[in-house]
């Protein structure tokens, strides 16, 4: 037997974190000053003087900084986002002039026959979110350009790209997509939902090397945000292989649940055989026990499915990616097979259909501990609020969207009216109805920073302070609620609540160090707090 006691009776450990404000998210002991860590696990939680008395090891004096469990981002697109950063990234352009200048610079950096592939343009910069192909053609009429919008559900393309894909005036809309057209019925240059695939199928294939580079970029970004666990949404088999490769190199340092793509209008589809239910309760870092299903589109393109129709347009109630009967049949079969399901649902009709499908699955298959969840939830009919708790469905919110930004005020408001705008992102209502609230970024659609999302959920205001108006403050929740959403609730969703999400003995030493105690701040200051360190299994992964 190995004697763990030193000559003075102290037990050796790898690391002692001392003089910190440790918020454990453990109801039995919510606050502490110190942690003892050995072999990647938390050995003890307590007061600094007691730790020094009982344990011997490297000491890290945090001088009052805050320690939380590592954040769980329950909705992100890591490889996709990394690729976007490697291409023509337009996310920083705040007006049309800056956008076109950036596209021009990207064009000039390419050889004559290369595609210009980019993403992140702000749909709210254009009337009806519908820029013309002529703006791209004026930059370079010969350049094939495919530029995905910030929401991921629209793409802006040049005439050369439309020609290469064979899209003409007579080309019909796909059943679950839209080719925007001008007054002469010619393709205008914007493709919605599955119509994007008409061009995507002729794009150059992403190389294995680029996919690996993208994964490395996104993992480093996650660590810089204090994130140690992620649900990667709509993962392809190629993405999964990139994560496996990083993990084999011991360069991943994230716990990943891969929600494999099954119904996806803009991702290459992964076969159901790539979902591995047997991995769910394993200790491996990369697990494929989940699948992603798209119910509807987005409000910006008026493709989200609504119970009441859009105002003043020709889009009716929006669209469903899959007809209701087919969807329910598929959900029942996947639930029976033990697959955890993650749904994209923006509109209230889309959310209701997801709940109806899960209710049908429960009636046929019985109650299972699969922890299905619905993402986005921009509109949820009040009648459906209690169904989340009743069906055991988690509410996966992107709280950073819950303020009156240009998308909501300039695009959504004319399309759905003030009453529905005020009902958007009902985090507080679903929390009060007993739903499990989890937090996700949907990066690269929006910032990966959990602190910005937490602040917005508390204030319902722009965390940058640019816009001062609030979006229905009755839907605000507390700091404790949102810390749980990004820690223990995220761990629960990943079936790892007995390993991560709390700081207590026996749990993984995944933790984040913050430059200030969030409980000492007014809510509007939370988003500005720096992440000073991130640890994965007791090893510092940020900063390197």
PDB file of N, CA and C in Angstrom, residues 244-315:
ATOM      1  N   UNK A 244     -11.710  13.407 -32.306  1.00  0.00           N
ATOM      2  CA  UNK A 244     -11.037  12.184 -31.869  1.00  0.00           C
ATOM      3  C   UNK A 244      -9.527  12.312 -32.030  1.00  0.00           C
ATOM      4  N   UNK A 245      -9.095  12.918 -33.133  1.00  0.00           N
ATOM      5  CA  UNK A 245      -7.668  13.076 -33.377  1.00  0.00           C
ATOM      6  C   UNK A 245      -7.026  13.994 -32.342  1.00  0.00           C
ATOM      7  N   UNK A 246      -7.693  15.085 -32.017  1.00  0.00           N
ATOM      8  CA  UNK A 246      -7.162  15.981 -30.986  1.00  0.00           C
ATOM      9  C   UNK A 246      -7.101  15.287 -29.634  1.00  0.00           C
ATOM     10  N   UNK A 247      -8.134  14.524 -29.328  1.00  0.00           N
ATOM     11  CA  UNK A 247      -8.157  13.819 -28.043  1.00  0.00           C
ATOM     12  C   UNK A 247      -7.033  12.800 -27.969  1.00  0.00           C
ATOM     13  N   UNK A 248      -6.769  12.113 -29.086  1.00  0.00           N
ATOM     14  CA  UNK A 248      -5.687  11.127 -29.109  1.00  0.00           C
ATOM     15  C   UNK A 248      -4.330  11.789 -28.887  1.00  0.00           C
ATOM     16  N   UNK A 249      -4.210  13.048 -29.314  1.00  0.00           N
ATOM     17  CA  UNK A 249      -2.968  13.808 -29.102  1.00  0.00           C
ATOM     18  C   UNK A 249      -2.911  14.464 -27.723  1.00  0.00           C
ATOM     19  N   UNK A 250      -3.962  14.242 -26.918  1.00  0.00           N
ATOM     20  CA  UNK A 250      -4.115  14.924 -25.619  1.00  0.00           C
ATOM     21  C   UNK A 250      -4.102  16.435 -25.797  1.00  0.00           C
ATOM     22  N   UNK A 251      -4.701  16.887 -26.912  1.00  0.00           N
ATOM     23  CA  UNK A 251      -4.756  18.317 -27.216  1.00  0.00           C
ATOM     24  C   UNK A 251      -6.183  18.834 -27.210  1.00  0.00           C
ATOM     25  N   UNK A 252      -7.139  18.007 -26.778  1.00  0.00           N
ATOM     26  CA  UNK A 252      -8.531  18.438 -26.774  1.00  0.00           C
ATOM     27  C   UNK A 252      -8.874  19.164 -25.476  1.00  0.00           C
ATOM     28  N   UNK A 253      -8.738  18.469 -24.360  1.00  0.00           N
ATOM     29  CA  UNK A 253      -8.989  19.065 -23.047  1.00  0.00           C
ATOM     30  C   UNK A 253     -10.370  19.720 -22.957  1.00  0.00           C
ATOM     31  N   UNK A 254     -11.345  19.059 -23.535  1.00  0.00           N
ATOM     32  CA  UNK A 254     -12.756  19.421 -23.424  1.00  0.00           C
ATOM     33  C   UNK A 254     -13.547  18.136 -23.280  1.00  0.00           C
ATOM     34  N   UNK A 255     -14.682  18.230 -22.586  1.00  0.00           N
ATOM     35  CA  UNK A 255     -15.641  17.124 -22.585  1.00  0.00           C
ATOM     36  C   UNK A 255     -16.702  17.452 -23.625  1.00  0.00           C
ATOM     37  N   UNK A 256     -16.838  16.591 -24.605  1.00  0.00           N
ATOM     38  CA  UNK A 256     -17.725  16.862 -25.726  1.00  0.00           C
ATOM     39  C   UNK A 256     -18.840  15.830 -25.802  1.00  0.00           C
ATOM     40  N   UNK A 257     -20.062  16.319 -25.961  1.00  0.00           N
ATOM     41  CA  UNK A 257     -21.165  15.493 -26.418  1.00  0.00           C
ATOM     42  C   UNK A 257     -21.461  15.951 -27.836  1.00  0.00           C
ATOM     43  N   UNK A 258     -21.350  15.048 -28.781  1.00  0.00           N
ATOM     44  CA  UNK A 258     -21.577  15.387 -30.178  1.00  0.00           C
ATOM     45  C   UNK A 258     -23.011  15.052 -30.553  1.00  0.00           C
ATOM     46  N   UNK A 259     -23.792  16.089 -30.850  1.00  0.00           N
ATOM     47  CA  UNK A 259     -25.152  15.889 -31.332  1.00  0.00           C
ATOM     48  C   UNK A 259     -25.058  15.719 -32.846  1.00  0.00           C
ATOM     49  N   UNK A 260     -24.999  14.455 -33.280  1.00  0.00           N
ATOM     50  CA  UNK A 260     -24.720  14.153 -34.680  1.00  0.00           C
ATOM     51  C   UNK A 260     -25.863  14.622 -35.575  1.00  0.00           C
ATOM     52  N   UNK A 261     -25.498  15.177 -36.728  1.00  0.00           N
ATOM     53  CA  UNK A 261     -26.480  15.767 -37.634  1.00  0.00           C
ATOM     54  C   UNK A 261     -27.325  14.689 -38.308  1.00  0.00           C
ATOM     55  N   UNK A 262     -28.646  14.808 -38.177  1.00  0.00           N
ATOM     56  CA  UNK A 262     -29.569  13.890 -38.831  1.00  0.00           C
ATOM     57  C   UNK A 262     -30.420  14.601 -39.872  1.00  0.00           C
ATOM     58  N   UNK A 263     -31.057  15.692 -39.472  1.00  0.00           N
ATOM     59  CA  UNK A 263     -31.841  16.496 -40.414  1.00  0.00           C
ATOM     60  C   UNK A 263     -31.216  17.875 -40.417  1.00  0.00           C
ATOM     61  N   UNK A 264     -30.503  18.208 -41.494  1.00  0.00           N
ATOM     62  CA  UNK A 264     -29.760  19.459 -41.488  1.00  0.00           C
ATOM     63  C   UNK A 264     -29.814  20.106 -42.857  1.00  0.00           C
ATOM     64  N   UNK A 265     -30.381  21.295 -42.965  1.00  0.00           N
ATOM     65  CA  UNK A 265     -30.451  21.953 -44.267  1.00  0.00           C
ATOM     66  C   UNK A 265     -29.121  22.529 -44.720  1.00  0.00           C
ATOM     67  N   UNK A 266     -28.126  22.613 -43.840  1.00  0.00           N
ATOM     68  CA  UNK A 266     -26.886  23.247 -44.274  1.00  0.00           C
ATOM     69  C   UNK A 266     -25.644  22.579 -43.719  1.00  0.00           C
ATOM     70  N   UNK A 267     -25.762  21.383 -43.159  1.00  0.00           N
ATOM     71  CA  UNK A 267     -24.603  20.600 -42.777  1.00  0.00           C
ATOM     72  C   UNK A 267     -24.639  19.290 -43.553  1.00  0.00           C
ATOM     73  N   UNK A 268     -23.457  18.751 -43.890  1.00  0.00           N
ATOM     74  CA  UNK A 268     -23.480  17.432 -44.492  1.00  0.00           C
ATOM     75  C   UNK A 268     -23.971  16.437 -43.449  1.00  0.00           C
ATOM     76  N   UNK A 269     -24.813  15.529 -43.866  1.00  0.00           N
ATOM     77  CA  UNK A 269     -25.496  14.667 -42.911  1.00  0.00           C
ATOM     78  C   UNK A 269     -24.617  13.505 -42.481  1.00  0.00           C
ATOM     79  N   UNK A 270     -24.729  13.159 -41.228  1.00  0.00           N
ATOM     80  CA  UNK A 270     -24.024  11.998 -40.704  1.00  0.00           C
ATOM     81  C   UNK A 270     -25.017  10.864 -40.555  1.00  0.00           C
ATOM     82  N   UNK A 271     -24.639   9.640 -40.886  1.00  0.00           N
ATOM     83  CA  UNK A 271     -25.565   8.518 -40.754  1.00  0.00           C
ATOM     84  C   UNK A 271     -25.893   8.232 -39.304  1.00  0.00           C
ATOM     85  N   UNK A 272     -27.081   7.664 -39.085  1.00  0.00           N
ATOM     86  CA  UNK A 272     -27.492   7.318 -37.733  1.00  0.00           C
ATOM     87  C   UNK A 272     -26.516   6.354 -37.087  1.00  0.00           C
ATOM     88  N   UNK A 273     -25.842   5.557 -37.899  1.00  0.00           N
ATOM     89  CA  UNK A 273     -24.885   4.603 -37.339  1.00  0.00           C
ATOM     90  C   UNK A 273     -23.743   5.283 -36.607  1.00  0.00           C
ATOM     91  N   UNK A 274     -23.536   6.584 -36.860  1.00  0.00           N
ATOM     92  CA  UNK A 274     -22.468   7.304 -36.163  1.00  0.00           C
ATOM     93  C   UNK A 274     -22.862   7.698 -34.748  1.00  0.00           C
ATOM     94  N   UNK A 275     -24.151   7.554 -34.389  1.00  0.00           N
ATOM     95  CA  UNK A 275     -24.595   7.820 -33.019  1.00  0.00           C
ATOM     96  C   UNK A 275     -24.341   6.564 -32.188  1.00  0.00           C
ATOM     97  N   UNK A 276     -23.550   6.714 -31.134  1.00  0.00           N
ATOM     98  CA  UNK A 276     -23.127   5.568 -30.329  1.00  0.00           C
ATOM     99  C   UNK A 276     -23.676   5.716 -28.916  1.00  0.00           C
ATOM    100  N   UNK A 277     -24.854   5.145 -28.710  1.00  0.00           N
ATOM    101  CA  UNK A 277     -25.537   5.268 -27.421  1.00  0.00           C
ATOM    102  C   UNK A 277     -24.702   4.672 -26.297  1.00  0.00           C
ATOM    103  N   UNK A 278     -23.914   3.666 -26.607  1.00  0.00           N
ATOM    104  CA  UNK A 278     -23.116   2.988 -25.584  1.00  0.00           C
ATOM    105  C   UNK A 278     -22.094   3.901 -24.929  1.00  0.00           C
ATOM    106  N   UNK A 279     -21.777   5.023 -25.571  1.00  0.00           N
ATOM    107  CA  UNK A 279     -20.766   5.924 -25.024  1.00  0.00           C
ATOM    108  C   UNK A 279     -21.302   6.844 -23.929  1.00  0.00           C
ATOM    109  N   UNK A 280     -22.638   6.868 -23.741  1.00  0.00           N
ATOM    110  CA  UNK A 280     -23.234   7.903 -22.911  1.00  0.00           C
ATOM    111  C   UNK A 280     -22.637   7.969 -21.509  1.00  0.00           C
ATOM    112  N   UNK A 281     -22.455   6.860 -20.854  1.00  0.00           N
ATOM    113  CA  UNK A 281     -21.986   6.885 -19.469  1.00  0.00           C
ATOM    114  C   UNK A 281     -20.505   6.528 -19.355  1.00  0.00           C
ATOM    115  N   UNK A 282     -19.782   6.579 -20.479  1.00  0.00           N
ATOM    116  CA  UNK A 282     -18.348   6.325 -20.427  1.00  0.00           C
ATOM    117  C   UNK A 282     -17.633   7.564 -19.903  1.00  0.00           C
ATOM    118  N   UNK A 283     -16.355   7.391 -19.587  1.00  0.00           N
ATOM    119  CA  UNK A 283     -15.567   8.505 -19.073  1.00  0.00           C
ATOM    120  C   UNK A 283     -14.750   9.167 -20.186  1.00  0.00           C
ATOM    121  N   UNK A 284     -14.977   8.767 -21.438  1.00  0.00           N
ATOM    122  CA  UNK A 284     -14.182   9.325 -22.518  1.00  0.00           C
ATOM    123  C   UNK A 284     -14.607  10.758 -22.804  1.00  0.00           C
ATOM    124  N   UNK A 285     -13.683  11.535 -23.343  1.00  0.00           N
ATOM    125  CA  UNK A 285     -13.944  12.956 -23.555  1.00  0.00           C
ATOM    126  C   UNK A 285     -14.918  13.218 -24.698  1.00  0.00           C
ATOM    127  N   UNK A 286     -14.880  12.395 -25.746  1.00  0.00           N
ATOM    128  CA  UNK A 286     -15.727  12.606 -26.919  1.00  0.00           C
ATOM    129  C   UNK A 286     -16.789  11.520 -26.957  1.00  0.00           C
ATOM    130  N   UNK A 287     -18.051  11.932 -26.872  1.00  0.00           N
ATOM    131  CA  UNK A 287     -19.158  10.977 -26.875  1.00  0.00           C
ATOM    132  C   UNK A 287     -20.142  11.325 -27.993  1.00  0.00           C
ATOM    133  N   UNK A 288     -20.646  10.272 -28.684  1.00  0.00           N
ATOM    134  CA  UNK A 288     -21.582  10.457 -29.787  1.00  0.00           C
ATOM    135  C   UNK A 288     -22.938   9.846 -29.448  1.00  0.00           C
ATOM    136  N   UNK A 289     -23.471  10.131 -28.294  1.00  0.00           N
ATOM    137  CA  UNK A 289     -24.720   9.494 -27.866  1.00  0.00           C
ATOM    138  C   UNK A 289     -25.945  10.353 -28.155  1.00  0.00           C
ATOM    139  N   UNK A 290     -25.781  11.382 -28.984  1.00  0.00           N
ATOM    140  CA  UNK A 290     -26.848  12.357 -29.185  1.00  0.00           C
ATOM    141  C   UNK A 290     -27.011  12.644 -30.671  1.00  0.00           C
ATOM    142  N   UNK A 291     -28.160  13.232 -31.037  1.00  0.00           N
ATOM    143  CA  UNK A 291     -28.419  13.604 -32.428  1.00  0.00           C
ATOM    144  C   UNK A 291     -29.154  14.934 -32.471  1.00  0.00           C
ATOM    145  N   UNK A 292     -28.965  15.672 -33.557  1.00  0.00           N
ATOM    146  CA  UNK A 292     -29.564  17.003 -33.725  1.00  0.00           C
ATOM    147  C   UNK A 292     -30.626  16.964 -34.812  1.00  0.00           C
ATOM    148  N   UNK A 293     -31.780  17.525 -34.505  1.00  0.00           N
ATOM    149  CA  UNK A 293     -32.891  17.596 -35.448  1.00  0.00           C
ATOM    150  C   UNK A 293     -33.322  19.056 -35.601  1.00  0.00           C
ATOM    151  N   UNK A 294     -33.469  19.505 -36.842  1.00  0.00           N
ATOM    152  CA  UNK A 294     -33.973  20.844 -37.123  1.00  0.00           C
ATOM    153  C   UNK A 294     -35.480  20.759 -37.340  1.00  0.00           C
ATOM    154  N   UNK A 295     -36.220  21.528 -36.539  1.00  0.00           N
ATOM    155  CA  UNK A 295     -37.677  21.565 -36.683  1.00  0.00           C
ATOM    156  C   UNK A 295     -38.091  22.627 -37.701  1.00  0.00           C
ATOM    157  N   UNK A 296     -37.549  23.845 -37.546  1.00  0.00           N
ATOM    158  CA  UNK A 296     -37.947  24.952 -38.419  1.00  0.00           C
ATOM    159  C   UNK A 296     -36.742  25.799 -38.759  1.00  0.00           C
ATOM    160  N   UNK A 297     -36.993  27.008 -39.296  1.00  0.00           N
ATOM    161  CA  UNK A 297     -35.918  27.903 -39.677  1.00  0.00           C
ATOM    162  C   UNK A 297     -35.720  28.999 -38.650  1.00  0.00           C
ATOM    163  N   UNK A 298     -35.710  30.254 -39.122  1.00  0.00           N
ATOM    164  CA  UNK A 298     -35.467  31.399 -38.247  1.00  0.00           C
ATOM    165  C   UNK A 298     -36.458  32.513 -38.582  1.00  0.00           C
ATOM    166  N   UNK A 299     -36.670  33.406 -37.618  1.00  0.00           N
ATOM    167  CA  UNK A 299     -37.584  34.524 -37.836  1.00  0.00           C
ATOM    168  C   UNK A 299     -37.043  35.508 -38.868  1.00  0.00           C
ATOM    169  N   UNK A 300     -35.700  35.649 -38.943  1.00  0.00           N
ATOM    170  CA  UNK A 300     -35.128  36.640 -39.865  1.00  0.00           C
ATOM    171  C   UNK A 300     -35.524  36.362 -41.309  1.00  0.00           C
ATOM    172  N   UNK A 301     -35.578  35.100 -41.679  1.00  0.00           N
ATOM    173  CA  UNK A 301     -35.973  34.745 -43.030  1.00  0.00           C
ATOM    174  C   UNK A 301     -37.438  34.380 -43.137  1.00  0.00           C
ATOM    175  N   UNK A 302     -38.183  34.561 -42.035  1.00  0.00           N
ATOM    176  CA  UNK A 302     -39.596  34.189 -41.926  1.00  0.00           C
ATOM    177  C   UNK A 302     -39.794  32.712 -42.291  1.00  0.00           C
ATOM    178  N   UNK A 303     -38.817  31.904 -41.838  1.00  0.00           N
ATOM    179  CA  UNK A 303     -38.895  30.462 -42.030  1.00  0.00           C
ATOM    180  C   UNK A 303     -39.136  29.720 -40.717  1.00  0.00           C
ATOM    181  N   UNK A 304     -39.135  30.436 -39.584  1.00  0.00           N
ATOM    182  CA  UNK A 304     -39.526  29.809 -38.323  1.00  0.00           C
ATOM    183  C   UNK A 304     -41.012  29.482 -38.367  1.00  0.00           C
ATOM    184  N   UNK A 305     -41.402  28.361 -37.752  1.00  0.00           N
ATOM    185  CA  UNK A 305     -42.800  27.916 -37.788  1.00  0.00           C
ATOM    186  C   UNK A 305     -43.592  28.572 -36.667  1.00  0.00           C
ATOM    187  N   UNK A 306     -44.672  29.282 -37.037  1.00  0.00           N
ATOM    188  CA  UNK A 306     -45.469  30.050 -36.081  1.00  0.00           C
ATOM    189  C   UNK A 306     -46.895  29.520 -35.992  1.00  0.00           C
ATOM    190  N   UNK A 307     -47.477  29.636 -34.799  1.00  0.00           N
ATOM    191  CA  UNK A 307     -48.883  29.271 -34.617  1.00  0.00           C
ATOM    192  C   UNK A 307     -49.802  30.272 -35.299  1.00  0.00           C
ATOM    193  N   UNK A 308     -49.469  31.564 -35.209  1.00  0.00           N
ATOM    194  CA  UNK A 308     -50.192  32.609 -35.933  1.00  0.00           C
ATOM    195  C   UNK A 308     -49.292  33.128 -37.039  1.00  0.00           C
ATOM    196  N   UNK A 309     -49.855  33.524 -38.191  1.00  0.00           N
ATOM    197  CA  UNK A 309     -49.012  33.831 -39.348  1.00  0.00           C
ATOM    198  C   UNK A 309     -48.183  35.103 -39.173  1.00  0.00           C
ATOM    199  N   UNK A 310     -47.166  35.209 -40.011  1.00  0.00           N
ATOM    200  CA  UNK A 310     -46.384  36.438 -40.095  1.00  0.00           C
ATOM    201  C   UNK A 310     -47.292  37.580 -40.568  1.00  0.00           C
ATOM    202  N   UNK A 311     -46.910  38.799 -40.230  1.00  0.00           N
ATOM    203  CA  UNK A 311     -47.721  39.970 -40.544  1.00  0.00           C
ATOM    204  C   UNK A 311     -47.341  40.542 -41.908  1.00  0.00           C
ATOM    205  N   UNK A 312     -48.316  40.794 -42.725  1.00  0.00           N
ATOM    206  CA  UNK A 312     -48.122  41.595 -43.921  1.00  0.00           C
ATOM    207  C   UNK A 312     -47.233  41.005 -44.992  1.00  0.00           C
ATOM    208  N   UNK A 313     -46.957  39.732 -44.958  1.00  0.00           N
ATOM    209  CA  UNK A 313     -46.085  39.151 -45.976  1.00  0.00           C
ATOM    210  C   UNK A 313     -46.743  37.955 -46.628  1.00  0.00           C
ATOM    211  N   UNK A 314     -45.921  37.219 -47.356  1.00  0.00           N
ATOM    212  CA  UNK A 314     -46.427  36.052 -48.090  1.00  0.00           C
ATOM    213  C   UNK A 314     -45.901  34.747 -47.514  1.00  0.00           C
ATOM    214  N   UNK A 315     -45.331  34.804 -46.302  1.00  0.00           N
ATOM    215  CA  UNK A 315     -44.688  33.616 -45.747  1.00  0.00           C
ATOM    216  C   UNK A 315     -45.612  32.773 -44.870  1.00  0.00           C
TER     217      UNK A 315
END
